[in-house]
Short mmCIF file of N, CA and C and ligand atoms in Angstrom, two decimals:
data_model
loop_
_atom_site.label_atom_id
_atom_site.label_comp_id
_atom_site.label_asym_id
_atom_site.label_seq_id
_atom_site.Cartn_x
_atom_site.Cartn_y
_atom_site.Cartn_z
N MET B 2 -175.41 117.76 38.28
CA MET B 2 -174.73 117.36 38.91
C MET B 2 -173.48 117.92 39.36
N ASP B 3 -172.78 117.92 40.45
CA ASP B 3 -171.69 118.83 40.90
C ASP B 3 -170.37 118.01 40.16
N PRO B 4 -169.74 119.08 39.59
CA PRO B 4 -168.69 118.39 38.74
C PRO B 4 -167.79 117.46 39.59
N ARG B 5 -167.73 117.64 41.06
CA ARG B 5 -167.03 117.13 41.86
C ARG B 5 -167.33 115.39 41.80
N TRP B 6 -168.49 115.19 41.57
CA TRP B 6 -169.01 113.78 41.42
C TRP B 6 -169.15 113.39 40.18
N SER B 7 -169.17 113.95 39.27
CA SER B 7 -168.63 113.58 38.01
C SER B 7 -167.23 112.97 38.02
N THR B 8 -166.43 114.03 38.37
CA THR B 8 -164.95 113.12 38.47
C THR B 8 -164.86 112.25 39.00
N VAL B 9 -165.42 111.92 40.57
CA VAL B 9 -165.54 110.68 41.21
C VAL B 9 -165.87 109.41 40.25
N LEU B 10 -166.77 109.96 38.97
CA LEU B 10 -167.44 108.44 38.19
C LEU B 10 -166.48 108.17 37.02
N THR B 11 -165.97 109.30 36.69
CA THR B 11 -164.93 109.25 35.59
C THR B 11 -163.67 108.46 35.92
N GLU B 12 -163.17 108.75 37.38
CA GLU B 12 -161.90 108.15 37.77
C GLU B 12 -161.94 106.60 38.38
N ALA B 13 -163.29 106.73 38.67
CA ALA B 13 -163.67 105.14 39.65
C ALA B 13 -164.06 104.45 38.16
N ARG B 14 -164.41 104.56 37.19
CA ARG B 14 -164.48 104.06 35.93
C ARG B 14 -163.62 103.35 35.13
N ALA B 15 -162.26 104.67 35.16
CA ALA B 15 -161.22 104.05 34.83
C ALA B 15 -160.55 103.39 35.58
N LEU B 16 -160.52 103.25 36.66
CA LEU B 16 -159.82 102.21 37.35
C LEU B 16 -160.55 101.00 37.40
N HIS B 17 -161.39 100.82 37.68
CA HIS B 17 -162.52 99.66 36.92
C HIS B 17 -162.29 98.68 35.47
N ALA B 18 -161.65 100.05 34.96
CA ALA B 18 -161.04 99.46 33.06
C ALA B 18 -159.55 99.04 33.21
N THR B 19 -159.10 99.43 34.62
CA THR B 19 -157.37 99.04 34.84
C THR B 19 -157.25 98.19 35.30
N LEU B 20 -157.98 97.70 36.55
CA LEU B 20 -157.70 96.95 37.59
C LEU B 20 -158.67 95.60 37.19
N PRO B 21 -157.84 94.29 36.96
CA PRO B 21 -158.67 93.31 36.80
C PRO B 21 -159.38 92.85 38.33
N ALA B 22 -158.65 93.13 39.15
CA ALA B 22 -159.65 92.55 40.71
C ALA B 22 -160.92 93.52 40.44
N LEU B 23 -160.82 94.84 40.52
CA LEU B 23 -162.26 95.37 40.33
C LEU B 23 -163.41 94.72 39.04
N SER B 24 -162.45 95.04 38.14
CA SER B 24 -163.79 94.20 36.80
C SER B 24 -164.05 92.97 36.88
N ALA B 25 -163.00 92.08 37.57
CA ALA B 25 -163.45 90.65 37.98
C ALA B 25 -164.83 90.63 39.25
N PHE B 26 -164.54 91.30 40.07
CA PHE B 26 -165.79 91.25 41.08
C PHE B 26 -166.94 91.91 40.99
N CYS B 27 -166.90 92.75 40.16
CA CYS B 27 -168.10 93.37 39.22
C CYS B 27 -167.87 94.60 38.25
N PRO B 28 -168.95 94.22 37.24
CA PRO B 28 -169.22 95.03 36.14
C PRO B 28 -169.12 96.74 36.20
N PHE B 29 -168.53 97.42 35.71
CA PHE B 29 -168.75 98.84 36.33
C PHE B 29 -170.40 98.81 35.59
N PRO B 30 -170.88 99.91 36.14
CA PRO B 30 -172.66 100.20 35.57
C PRO B 30 -172.82 100.76 34.25
N ASN B 31 -173.36 100.40 33.47
CA ASN B 31 -173.39 101.39 32.00
C ASN B 31 -173.22 102.64 32.14
N ALA B 32 -174.28 103.24 32.75
CA ALA B 32 -174.82 104.26 32.65
C ALA B 32 -175.42 104.41 34.28
N PRO B 33 -174.75 104.92 35.20
CA PRO B 33 -175.29 105.15 36.59
C PRO B 33 -176.12 106.31 36.63
N GLY B 34 -177.26 106.13 36.24
CA GLY B 34 -178.08 107.58 36.63
C GLY B 34 -177.83 108.52 37.91
N PRO B 35 -177.66 110.02 37.52
CA PRO B 35 -177.64 110.49 38.62
C PRO B 35 -178.48 110.60 39.47
N GLN B 36 -178.97 110.77 40.87
CA GLN B 36 -179.64 110.90 41.57
C GLN B 36 -179.33 111.77 42.80
N ASP B 37 -180.40 112.55 43.56
CA ASP B 37 -180.10 113.09 44.32
C ASP B 37 -180.09 112.46 45.74
N ILE B 38 -179.08 113.26 46.32
CA ILE B 38 -178.67 112.37 47.95
C ILE B 38 -178.49 113.90 48.50
N SER B 39 -178.83 113.66 50.14
CA SER B 39 -179.03 114.77 50.78
C SER B 39 -177.21 114.83 51.51
N ALA B 40 -176.53 115.78 51.55
CA ALA B 40 -175.18 116.07 52.32
C ALA B 40 -175.47 115.42 53.55
N LYS B 41 -174.68 114.81 53.90
CA LYS B 41 -174.35 114.50 55.83
C LYS B 41 -173.22 114.66 56.29
N HIS B 42 -172.76 115.90 56.90
CA HIS B 42 -171.40 116.28 57.05
C HIS B 42 -170.61 115.34 57.95
N ASP B 43 -169.55 115.31 57.82
CA ASP B 43 -169.02 114.33 58.91
C ASP B 43 -167.30 115.01 59.18
N PRO B 44 -166.62 115.24 59.98
CA PRO B 44 -165.56 116.00 60.23
C PRO B 44 -164.43 114.82 59.79
N LEU B 45 -164.50 113.89 59.87
CA LEU B 45 -163.73 112.61 58.55
C LEU B 45 -163.70 113.72 57.50
N ALA B 46 -164.50 114.20 56.33
CA ALA B 46 -164.20 114.51 55.10
C ALA B 46 -162.69 115.44 55.56
N GLY B 47 -162.82 116.42 56.36
CA GLY B 47 -161.59 117.41 56.75
C GLY B 47 -160.38 116.41 57.18
N ALA B 48 -160.97 115.42 57.90
CA ALA B 48 -159.72 114.93 58.41
C ALA B 48 -158.80 114.22 56.96
N MET B 49 -159.81 113.54 56.50
CA MET B 49 -159.23 112.95 55.35
C MET B 49 -158.52 113.75 53.69
N ALA B 50 -158.70 115.03 54.06
CA ALA B 50 -158.32 116.19 53.26
C ALA B 50 -156.69 116.38 53.90
N ALA B 51 -156.66 116.55 55.39
CA ALA B 51 -155.51 117.32 55.36
C ALA B 51 -154.61 116.10 55.65
N ALA B 52 -155.03 114.94 55.91
CA ALA B 52 -153.76 114.22 55.95
C ALA B 52 -154.20 112.65 55.27
N PRO B 53 -154.23 112.34 53.95
CA PRO B 53 -154.89 111.36 53.25
C PRO B 53 -153.90 110.16 53.15
N GLY B 54 -152.47 110.62 53.74
CA GLY B 54 -151.65 109.19 53.65
C GLY B 54 -150.63 109.15 51.96
N ASP B 55 -150.04 108.42 51.91
CA ASP B 55 -149.40 108.13 50.61
C ASP B 55 -149.78 107.48 49.55
N THR B 56 -149.94 107.97 48.35
CA THR B 56 -150.40 107.05 47.43
C THR B 56 -149.44 106.91 46.14
N THR B 57 -150.40 106.26 45.09
CA THR B 57 -149.35 105.85 43.83
C THR B 57 -150.08 106.67 42.81
N PRO B 58 -149.28 106.89 41.64
CA PRO B 58 -149.72 107.61 40.19
C PRO B 58 -150.79 106.86 40.19
N THR B 59 -151.16 105.60 40.28
CA THR B 59 -152.51 105.09 39.45
C THR B 59 -153.68 105.28 40.86
N MET B 60 -153.61 105.36 41.87
CA MET B 60 -154.08 105.34 42.85
C MET B 60 -154.53 106.68 43.09
N ALA B 61 -153.75 107.83 42.87
CA ALA B 61 -154.25 109.34 43.28
C ALA B 61 -155.24 109.87 42.77
N PRO B 62 -155.39 109.71 41.08
CA PRO B 62 -156.87 110.45 40.67
C PRO B 62 -158.00 110.36 41.49
N LEU B 63 -158.64 108.96 41.46
CA LEU B 63 -159.72 108.67 42.34
C LEU B 63 -159.50 109.27 44.05
N ARG B 64 -158.31 108.83 44.71
CA ARG B 64 -158.36 109.17 45.97
C ARG B 64 -158.58 110.87 46.18
N ASP B 65 -157.90 111.47 45.03
CA ASP B 65 -158.22 113.36 45.29
C ASP B 65 -159.65 113.26 44.41
N ALA B 66 -160.04 112.34 43.89
CA ALA B 66 -161.83 113.14 43.51
C ALA B 66 -162.35 112.62 44.71
N LEU B 67 -162.40 111.81 45.61
CA LEU B 67 -162.79 111.26 46.57
C LEU B 67 -163.01 112.29 47.91
N ILE B 68 -161.79 112.58 47.69
CA ILE B 68 -161.29 113.82 48.72
C ILE B 68 -162.35 114.82 48.33
N ALA B 69 -161.88 115.33 47.46
CA ALA B 69 -162.80 116.73 46.91
C ALA B 69 -164.06 116.51 47.04
N ALA B 70 -164.97 115.30 46.91
CA ALA B 70 -166.41 114.88 47.06
C ALA B 70 -166.64 114.97 48.02
N ALA B 71 -165.70 114.98 49.16
CA ALA B 71 -166.12 114.32 50.23
C ALA B 71 -167.23 115.29 51.32
N PRO B 72 -167.37 116.82 50.98
CA PRO B 72 -168.07 117.57 51.70
C PRO B 72 -169.94 117.59 50.88
N LEU B 73 -169.70 116.76 49.81
CA LEU B 73 -170.76 116.47 49.20
C LEU B 73 -171.76 115.08 50.18
N GLY B 74 -170.85 114.20 50.23
CA GLY B 74 -171.00 112.87 50.62
C GLY B 74 -172.26 112.95 51.90
N GLN B 75 -173.02 111.54 51.62
CA GLN B 75 -173.66 111.38 52.65
C GLN B 75 -173.33 110.04 53.66
N TRP B 76 -172.28 111.06 54.26
CA TRP B 76 -171.52 110.01 55.52
C TRP B 76 -172.57 109.17 56.24
N ARG B 77 -171.89 107.80 56.42
CA ARG B 77 -172.79 107.27 57.31
C ARG B 77 -172.23 107.03 59.12
N ASP B 78 -173.47 106.58 59.91
CA ASP B 78 -172.74 105.97 61.04
C ASP B 78 -173.46 104.49 61.36
N THR B 79 -173.08 103.72 60.75
CA THR B 79 -173.69 102.43 60.94
C THR B 79 -173.82 102.07 61.82
N TYR B 80 -173.10 102.23 63.19
CA TYR B 80 -172.99 101.21 64.39
C TYR B 80 -173.45 102.31 65.61
N ARG B 81 -174.41 103.33 65.09
CA ARG B 81 -174.71 104.15 65.95
C ARG B 81 -175.45 103.57 67.19
N ASP B 82 -176.44 102.66 67.29
CA ASP B 82 -176.88 102.50 68.08
C ASP B 82 -176.06 101.02 69.00
N THR B 83 -174.95 100.89 68.70
CA THR B 83 -173.96 99.90 69.65
C THR B 83 -172.98 100.70 70.40
N PRO B 84 -172.64 99.90 71.53
CA PRO B 84 -171.91 100.68 72.49
C PRO B 84 -170.68 101.29 72.06
N ILE B 85 -170.22 101.33 71.24
CA ILE B 85 -168.83 101.80 70.56
C ILE B 85 -169.11 102.58 69.28
N GLY B 86 -170.36 103.10 69.25
CA GLY B 86 -170.89 103.61 67.79
C GLY B 86 -170.08 105.00 67.69
N ALA B 87 -170.24 105.74 68.84
CA ALA B 87 -169.34 107.03 68.62
C ALA B 87 -168.08 107.06 68.81
N GLU B 88 -167.19 106.20 69.68
CA GLU B 88 -165.91 106.24 69.13
C GLU B 88 -165.39 105.82 67.57
N LEU B 89 -166.54 104.58 67.22
CA LEU B 89 -166.17 104.11 65.75
C LEU B 89 -166.15 105.58 65.25
N HIS B 90 -167.00 106.10 64.95
CA HIS B 90 -167.54 107.27 64.41
C HIS B 90 -166.54 108.19 64.31
N ALA B 91 -165.78 108.29 65.33
CA ALA B 91 -165.08 109.45 65.61
C ALA B 91 -163.85 109.04 64.89
N HIS B 92 -163.60 107.83 64.65
CA HIS B 92 -162.26 107.44 63.62
C HIS B 92 -162.43 106.65 62.53
N PHE B 93 -163.75 106.28 61.99
CA PHE B 93 -164.35 105.73 60.60
C PHE B 93 -165.01 105.91 59.91
N GLY B 94 -165.21 106.12 59.03
CA GLY B 94 -166.41 107.06 58.29
C GLY B 94 -166.29 106.37 56.86
N THR B 95 -167.43 106.47 56.40
CA THR B 95 -167.93 106.15 54.55
C THR B 95 -168.77 106.80 54.20
N TYR B 96 -168.96 107.13 53.01
CA TYR B 96 -170.03 107.36 52.34
C TYR B 96 -169.94 107.28 50.74
N GLU B 97 -171.54 106.62 50.22
CA GLU B 97 -171.43 106.03 49.08
C GLU B 97 -171.08 106.76 47.99
N VAL B 98 -170.72 106.04 46.82
CA VAL B 98 -170.64 106.79 45.58
C VAL B 98 -171.40 106.38 44.40
N LEU B 99 -171.53 105.22 44.54
CA LEU B 99 -172.28 104.40 43.43
C LEU B 99 -173.27 103.27 43.97
N GLY B 100 -174.60 103.29 43.93
CA GLY B 100 -175.53 102.32 44.60
C GLY B 100 -176.69 102.96 45.06
N ARG B 101 -177.43 102.13 45.99
CA ARG B 101 -178.49 102.61 46.38
C ARG B 101 -179.09 103.84 46.63
N ASP B 102 -178.02 104.48 47.54
CA ASP B 102 -178.11 105.81 48.19
C ASP B 102 -176.85 106.82 47.84
N ALA B 103 -176.69 106.34 46.53
CA ALA B 103 -175.45 107.28 45.97
C ALA B 103 -175.76 108.58 45.10
N PRO B 104 -174.83 109.32 44.64
CA PRO B 104 -175.23 110.57 43.65
C PRO B 104 -175.18 109.31 42.49
N PHE B 105 -174.83 107.95 42.31
CA PHE B 105 -175.32 107.67 41.04
C PHE B 105 -175.46 105.89 41.30
N ALA B 106 -176.88 105.82 40.56
CA ALA B 106 -177.95 105.10 41.18
C ALA B 106 -177.11 103.52 40.22
N ALA B 107 -176.96 102.38 40.88
CA ALA B 107 -176.42 101.04 40.54
C ALA B 107 -177.50 99.94 41.56
N ASP B 108 -178.01 99.08 40.71
CA ASP B 108 -178.58 98.15 40.92
C ASP B 108 -177.71 96.61 41.70
N ALA B 109 -176.75 96.43 41.12
CA ALA B 109 -176.09 95.18 41.39
C ALA B 109 -174.91 95.17 41.85
N MET B 110 -174.64 96.40 42.68
CA MET B 110 -173.53 96.68 43.24
C MET B 110 -173.42 98.01 44.22
N ARG B 111 -172.69 98.02 45.12
CA ARG B 111 -172.72 99.50 45.72
C ARG B 111 -171.25 99.38 45.73
N GLY B 112 -170.52 100.72 45.99
CA GLY B 112 -169.31 101.57 46.08
C GLY B 112 -169.20 102.69 46.86
N PHE B 113 -168.44 102.19 48.03
CA PHE B 113 -168.00 103.37 48.98
C PHE B 113 -166.60 104.09 49.13
N VAL B 114 -166.52 105.14 49.57
CA VAL B 114 -164.88 105.47 50.29
C VAL B 114 -165.12 105.30 51.30
N ILE B 115 -163.87 104.86 52.24
CA ILE B 115 -163.68 104.50 53.51
C ILE B 115 -162.92 105.42 54.26
N TYR B 116 -162.53 105.79 55.01
CA TYR B 116 -161.42 106.78 56.04
C TYR B 116 -161.60 106.20 57.18
N GLN B 117 -160.26 105.67 57.63
CA GLN B 117 -159.86 105.52 59.32
C GLN B 117 -158.55 106.35 59.33
N ALA B 118 -158.84 106.95 60.68
CA ALA B 118 -157.48 107.97 61.15
C ALA B 118 -156.64 106.75 61.76
N PRO B 119 -155.26 107.32 62.15
CA PRO B 119 -154.39 106.67 62.50
C PRO B 119 -154.74 105.81 63.69
N GLY B 120 -154.05 104.96 64.14
CA GLY B 120 -154.28 104.30 65.20
C GLY B 120 -155.76 103.80 65.83
N TYR B 121 -156.54 103.03 65.17
CA TYR B 121 -157.67 102.74 65.70
C TYR B 121 -157.94 101.45 64.90
N HIS B 122 -158.47 100.69 65.89
CA HIS B 122 -158.96 99.17 65.38
C HIS B 122 -160.32 99.02 65.45
N TYR B 123 -160.99 98.88 64.13
CA TYR B 123 -162.33 98.70 64.04
C TYR B 123 -162.42 97.10 64.20
N PRO B 124 -162.84 96.54 65.17
CA PRO B 124 -163.24 94.91 65.61
C PRO B 124 -164.01 94.59 64.16
N MET B 125 -164.02 93.25 64.89
CA MET B 125 -164.38 92.18 63.76
C MET B 125 -166.24 92.44 63.39
N HIS B 126 -166.40 92.14 61.90
CA HIS B 126 -167.68 92.38 61.87
C HIS B 126 -168.05 91.54 60.59
N HIS B 127 -169.76 91.35 59.88
CA HIS B 127 -169.56 90.54 59.08
C HIS B 127 -171.00 91.34 58.59
N HIS B 128 -171.38 90.71 57.32
CA HIS B 128 -172.37 91.15 56.53
C HIS B 128 -172.17 90.02 55.34
N PRO B 129 -173.56 89.92 54.70
CA PRO B 129 -173.73 88.87 53.97
C PRO B 129 -173.28 89.52 52.57
N ALA B 130 -173.07 90.88 51.95
CA ALA B 130 -172.54 91.15 50.75
C ALA B 130 -171.12 90.54 51.10
N GLU B 131 -170.85 90.15 49.79
CA GLU B 131 -169.14 90.00 49.35
C GLU B 131 -168.52 91.49 49.07
N GLU B 132 -167.37 91.31 49.56
CA GLU B 132 -166.97 92.61 49.47
C GLU B 132 -165.61 92.36 49.06
N LEU B 133 -164.97 93.54 48.47
CA LEU B 133 -163.68 93.80 47.77
C LEU B 133 -163.06 95.60 48.29
N TYR B 134 -161.96 95.81 48.86
CA TYR B 134 -161.12 96.54 48.96
C TYR B 134 -160.44 96.85 48.43
N LEU B 135 -160.07 97.91 48.21
CA LEU B 135 -158.66 98.47 47.21
C LEU B 135 -158.50 99.56 47.89
N VAL B 136 -156.98 99.29 48.58
CA VAL B 136 -156.53 100.70 49.25
C VAL B 136 -156.11 101.83 48.10
N LEU B 137 -156.41 102.99 48.54
CA LEU B 137 -156.41 104.47 47.54
C LEU B 137 -154.97 104.78 48.12
N SER B 138 -155.11 104.87 49.23
CA SER B 138 -154.06 105.90 50.21
C SER B 138 -153.75 105.49 51.60
N GLY B 139 -152.53 105.56 52.08
CA GLY B 139 -152.03 105.21 53.69
C GLY B 139 -152.03 103.80 53.73
N GLN B 140 -151.97 103.21 54.79
CA GLN B 140 -151.94 101.88 54.76
C GLN B 140 -152.45 101.03 55.79
N ALA B 141 -153.05 100.00 56.08
CA ALA B 141 -153.82 99.54 57.08
C ALA B 141 -153.48 98.04 57.38
N GLU B 142 -153.82 97.23 58.48
CA GLU B 142 -153.79 95.79 58.97
C GLU B 142 -155.12 95.12 58.52
N PHE B 143 -155.21 94.50 57.85
CA PHE B 143 -156.63 93.80 57.04
C PHE B 143 -156.50 92.39 58.23
N HIS B 144 -157.61 92.43 58.84
CA HIS B 144 -157.82 90.81 59.44
C HIS B 144 -158.71 90.30 59.07
N ILE B 145 -158.97 88.70 58.90
CA ILE B 145 -159.78 88.04 58.70
C ILE B 145 -160.07 86.98 59.51
N ASP B 146 -160.79 86.61 60.30
CA ASP B 146 -161.29 85.82 61.59
C ASP B 146 -160.65 84.63 61.14
N GLY B 147 -159.48 84.14 61.96
CA GLY B 147 -159.11 82.65 61.71
C GLY B 147 -158.12 82.66 60.78
N GLN B 148 -157.50 83.96 60.00
CA GLN B 148 -157.07 83.67 58.67
C GLN B 148 -155.56 84.52 58.79
N GLY B 149 -155.41 85.38 60.18
CA GLY B 149 -154.48 86.31 60.12
C GLY B 149 -154.45 87.46 60.16
N SER B 150 -153.44 88.59 59.51
CA SER B 150 -153.49 89.55 59.11
C SER B 150 -152.43 89.76 58.31
N THR B 151 -152.83 90.96 57.27
CA THR B 151 -151.81 91.53 56.45
C THR B 151 -151.88 92.92 56.11
N ILE B 152 -150.77 93.69 56.38
CA ILE B 152 -150.80 95.16 55.55
C ILE B 152 -150.92 95.29 54.39
N LEU B 153 -151.96 96.02 54.23
CA LEU B 153 -152.13 96.52 52.64
C LEU B 153 -151.65 97.79 52.27
N ARG B 154 -151.41 98.19 51.11
CA ARG B 154 -150.97 99.47 50.74
C ARG B 154 -151.54 99.94 49.70
N PRO B 155 -151.29 101.51 48.93
CA PRO B 155 -152.01 101.48 47.84
C PRO B 155 -151.64 100.79 46.55
N GLY B 156 -153.00 100.15 46.03
CA GLY B 156 -153.07 99.18 44.96
C GLY B 156 -153.05 98.01 45.34
N ASP B 157 -152.99 97.34 46.95
CA ASP B 157 -153.61 96.15 47.39
C ASP B 157 -154.81 95.93 47.81
N THR B 158 -155.53 94.55 47.46
CA THR B 158 -157.10 94.55 47.71
C THR B 158 -157.00 93.62 48.72
N ALA B 159 -158.14 93.45 49.48
CA ALA B 159 -158.92 92.56 50.08
C ALA B 159 -160.09 92.00 49.90
N TYR B 160 -160.24 90.90 49.58
CA TYR B 160 -161.73 89.85 49.36
C TYR B 160 -162.33 89.49 50.69
N HIS B 161 -163.32 89.89 51.07
CA HIS B 161 -164.24 89.19 52.11
C HIS B 161 -165.55 88.27 51.46
N ASP B 162 -165.39 87.36 51.75
CA ASP B 162 -166.65 86.74 51.35
C ASP B 162 -167.97 86.77 52.21
N SER B 163 -168.96 85.98 51.87
CA SER B 163 -169.99 86.63 52.27
C SER B 163 -169.89 86.12 53.74
N ASN B 164 -170.68 87.05 54.87
CA ASN B 164 -170.38 86.62 56.12
C ASN B 164 -169.32 86.50 56.75
N GLN B 165 -168.06 86.45 56.01
CA GLN B 165 -166.69 86.38 56.90
C GLN B 165 -166.23 87.55 57.56
N PRO B 166 -166.39 86.99 58.77
CA PRO B 166 -165.85 88.37 59.91
C PRO B 166 -164.27 88.90 59.59
N HIS B 167 -164.06 90.23 59.68
CA HIS B 167 -163.03 91.04 58.82
C HIS B 167 -163.11 92.15 60.05
N ALA B 168 -161.84 92.60 59.99
CA ALA B 168 -161.15 93.75 60.72
C ALA B 168 -160.39 94.71 60.62
N LEU B 169 -160.22 95.67 60.78
CA LEU B 169 -159.20 96.92 59.96
C LEU B 169 -158.64 97.79 61.18
N THR B 170 -157.38 97.49 61.06
CA THR B 170 -156.48 98.18 62.03
C THR B 170 -155.53 99.22 61.46
N THR B 171 -155.73 100.39 61.89
CA THR B 171 -154.36 101.29 61.18
C THR B 171 -153.50 101.52 62.39
N HIS B 172 -152.19 101.72 61.80
CA HIS B 172 -151.00 101.96 62.66
C HIS B 172 -150.80 103.85 62.49
N ASP B 173 -149.51 103.74 61.90
CA ASP B 173 -149.10 105.37 61.90
C ASP B 173 -149.85 106.15 60.88
N SER B 174 -150.42 105.33 60.13
CA SER B 174 -150.87 106.18 59.00
C SER B 174 -152.45 105.67 58.73
N PRO B 175 -153.10 107.00 58.31
CA PRO B 175 -154.75 106.85 58.19
C PRO B 175 -154.97 105.90 56.84
N VAL B 176 -155.82 105.43 56.48
CA VAL B 176 -155.96 104.56 55.24
C VAL B 176 -157.11 105.08 54.32
N ILE B 177 -157.37 105.00 53.22
CA ILE B 177 -158.61 105.21 52.26
C ILE B 177 -158.80 104.40 51.59
N ALA B 178 -159.64 103.81 51.44
CA ALA B 178 -160.55 102.74 50.46
C ALA B 178 -161.71 102.81 49.56
N TYR B 179 -161.05 102.01 48.64
CA TYR B 179 -162.53 102.37 47.92
C TYR B 179 -162.92 100.87 47.76
N VAL B 180 -164.38 100.89 48.35
CA VAL B 180 -165.30 99.41 48.68
C VAL B 180 -165.99 99.27 47.97
N LEU B 181 -165.94 97.82 47.53
CA LEU B 181 -167.38 97.41 46.45
C LEU B 181 -167.98 95.69 47.36
N TRP B 182 -169.44 96.43 47.34
CA TRP B 182 -170.04 95.28 47.50
C TRP B 182 -170.97 94.61 46.31
N ARG B 183 -171.12 93.44 46.84
CA ARG B 183 -172.07 92.58 45.45
C ARG B 183 -172.60 91.68 46.18
N GLY B 184 -173.84 90.87 45.67
CA GLY B 184 -174.87 90.08 46.71
C GLY B 184 -175.75 91.04 47.14
N ASP B 185 -175.95 89.96 48.35
CA ASP B 185 -176.84 91.25 49.36
C ASP B 185 -176.75 92.66 49.36
N LEU B 186 -177.17 93.34 49.23
CA LEU B 186 -176.97 94.97 49.26
C LEU B 186 -177.31 95.54 50.28
N SER B 187 -178.32 95.12 51.02
CA SER B 187 -179.17 95.85 51.84
C SER B 187 -179.23 95.72 52.99
N THR B 188 -178.15 94.37 53.74
CA THR B 188 -177.97 94.09 54.71
C THR B 188 -177.25 94.78 55.79
N LYS B 189 -177.52 95.62 56.66
CA LYS B 189 -176.35 95.85 57.40
C LYS B 189 -175.08 95.35 57.63
N PRO B 190 -173.80 95.86 58.01
CA PRO B 190 -173.01 95.07 58.92
C PRO B 190 -172.93 94.96 60.61
N VAL B 191 -172.93 93.84 60.86
CA VAL B 191 -173.06 94.01 62.56
C VAL B 191 -171.50 93.71 63.41
N PHE B 192 -171.52 93.48 64.53
CA PHE B 192 -170.03 92.96 65.18
C PHE B 192 -170.11 91.64 65.33
N THR B 193 -169.17 90.89 64.85
CA THR B 193 -168.94 89.79 65.30
C THR B 193 -168.94 89.05 66.98
N TYR B 194 -168.34 89.89 67.42
CA TYR B 194 -168.37 89.35 68.73
C TYR B 194 -168.58 90.75 69.38
N PRO B 195 -170.38 90.74 69.52
CA PRO B 195 -170.56 92.20 70.25
C PRO B 195 -170.24 91.89 71.87
N GLU B 196 -170.58 90.92 71.92
CA GLU B 196 -170.26 90.97 73.77
C GLU B 196 -168.95 91.10 74.07
N ALA B 197 -167.59 91.41 73.29
CA ALA B 197 -166.29 91.67 73.87
C ALA B 197 -166.11 93.25 74.00
N LEU B 198 -167.10 93.78 73.40
CA LEU B 198 -167.07 95.26 73.21
C LEU B 198 -167.21 96.24 74.39
N THR B 199 -166.91 96.41 75.10
CA THR B 199 -167.23 97.94 75.89
C THR B 199 -167.31 99.28 76.02
FE1 LIG N 25 -166.60 94.88 55.34
#
């Protein structure tokens, strides 16, 4: 196991133990077994390291561990078969750290890191998994369909209920967040209003 992954696990476990919002959403797996995954490179790994945005002393250790491990990650291209897949993938990326296709196996949850570059709008999407975002650095405007939007900063969380449409807008800053899923862990996100995408 690459020590960069071990550090991610240590810092994720520490944050789950520190923050009630995380431990209430899902227990941290006891002994998430290491498993081999193939790295899938993404230029966003470099972008994330070059301009991670502001953070706090509490969020910095996991944020820094996720940046260090980013070259090892299996970066996803979730929307590649959609009209805006390429554009989205140039600005938004994610890799999994805990769960089905992650360096640490877990059955009851999935944990990801997401990075979104400044000045991008990730349109409304939804998925059956319940979701908790924890902002680690930078900031972003989190939208929930019909409920307006809120700017979230390091240490802030956003909860998305099952199939509740949500969107993410970055302005001057990028955002790095730790994202947890529980419930239906296998159904991918889809755009809520695909007809509006061009
Ligand atoms: Fe989501």
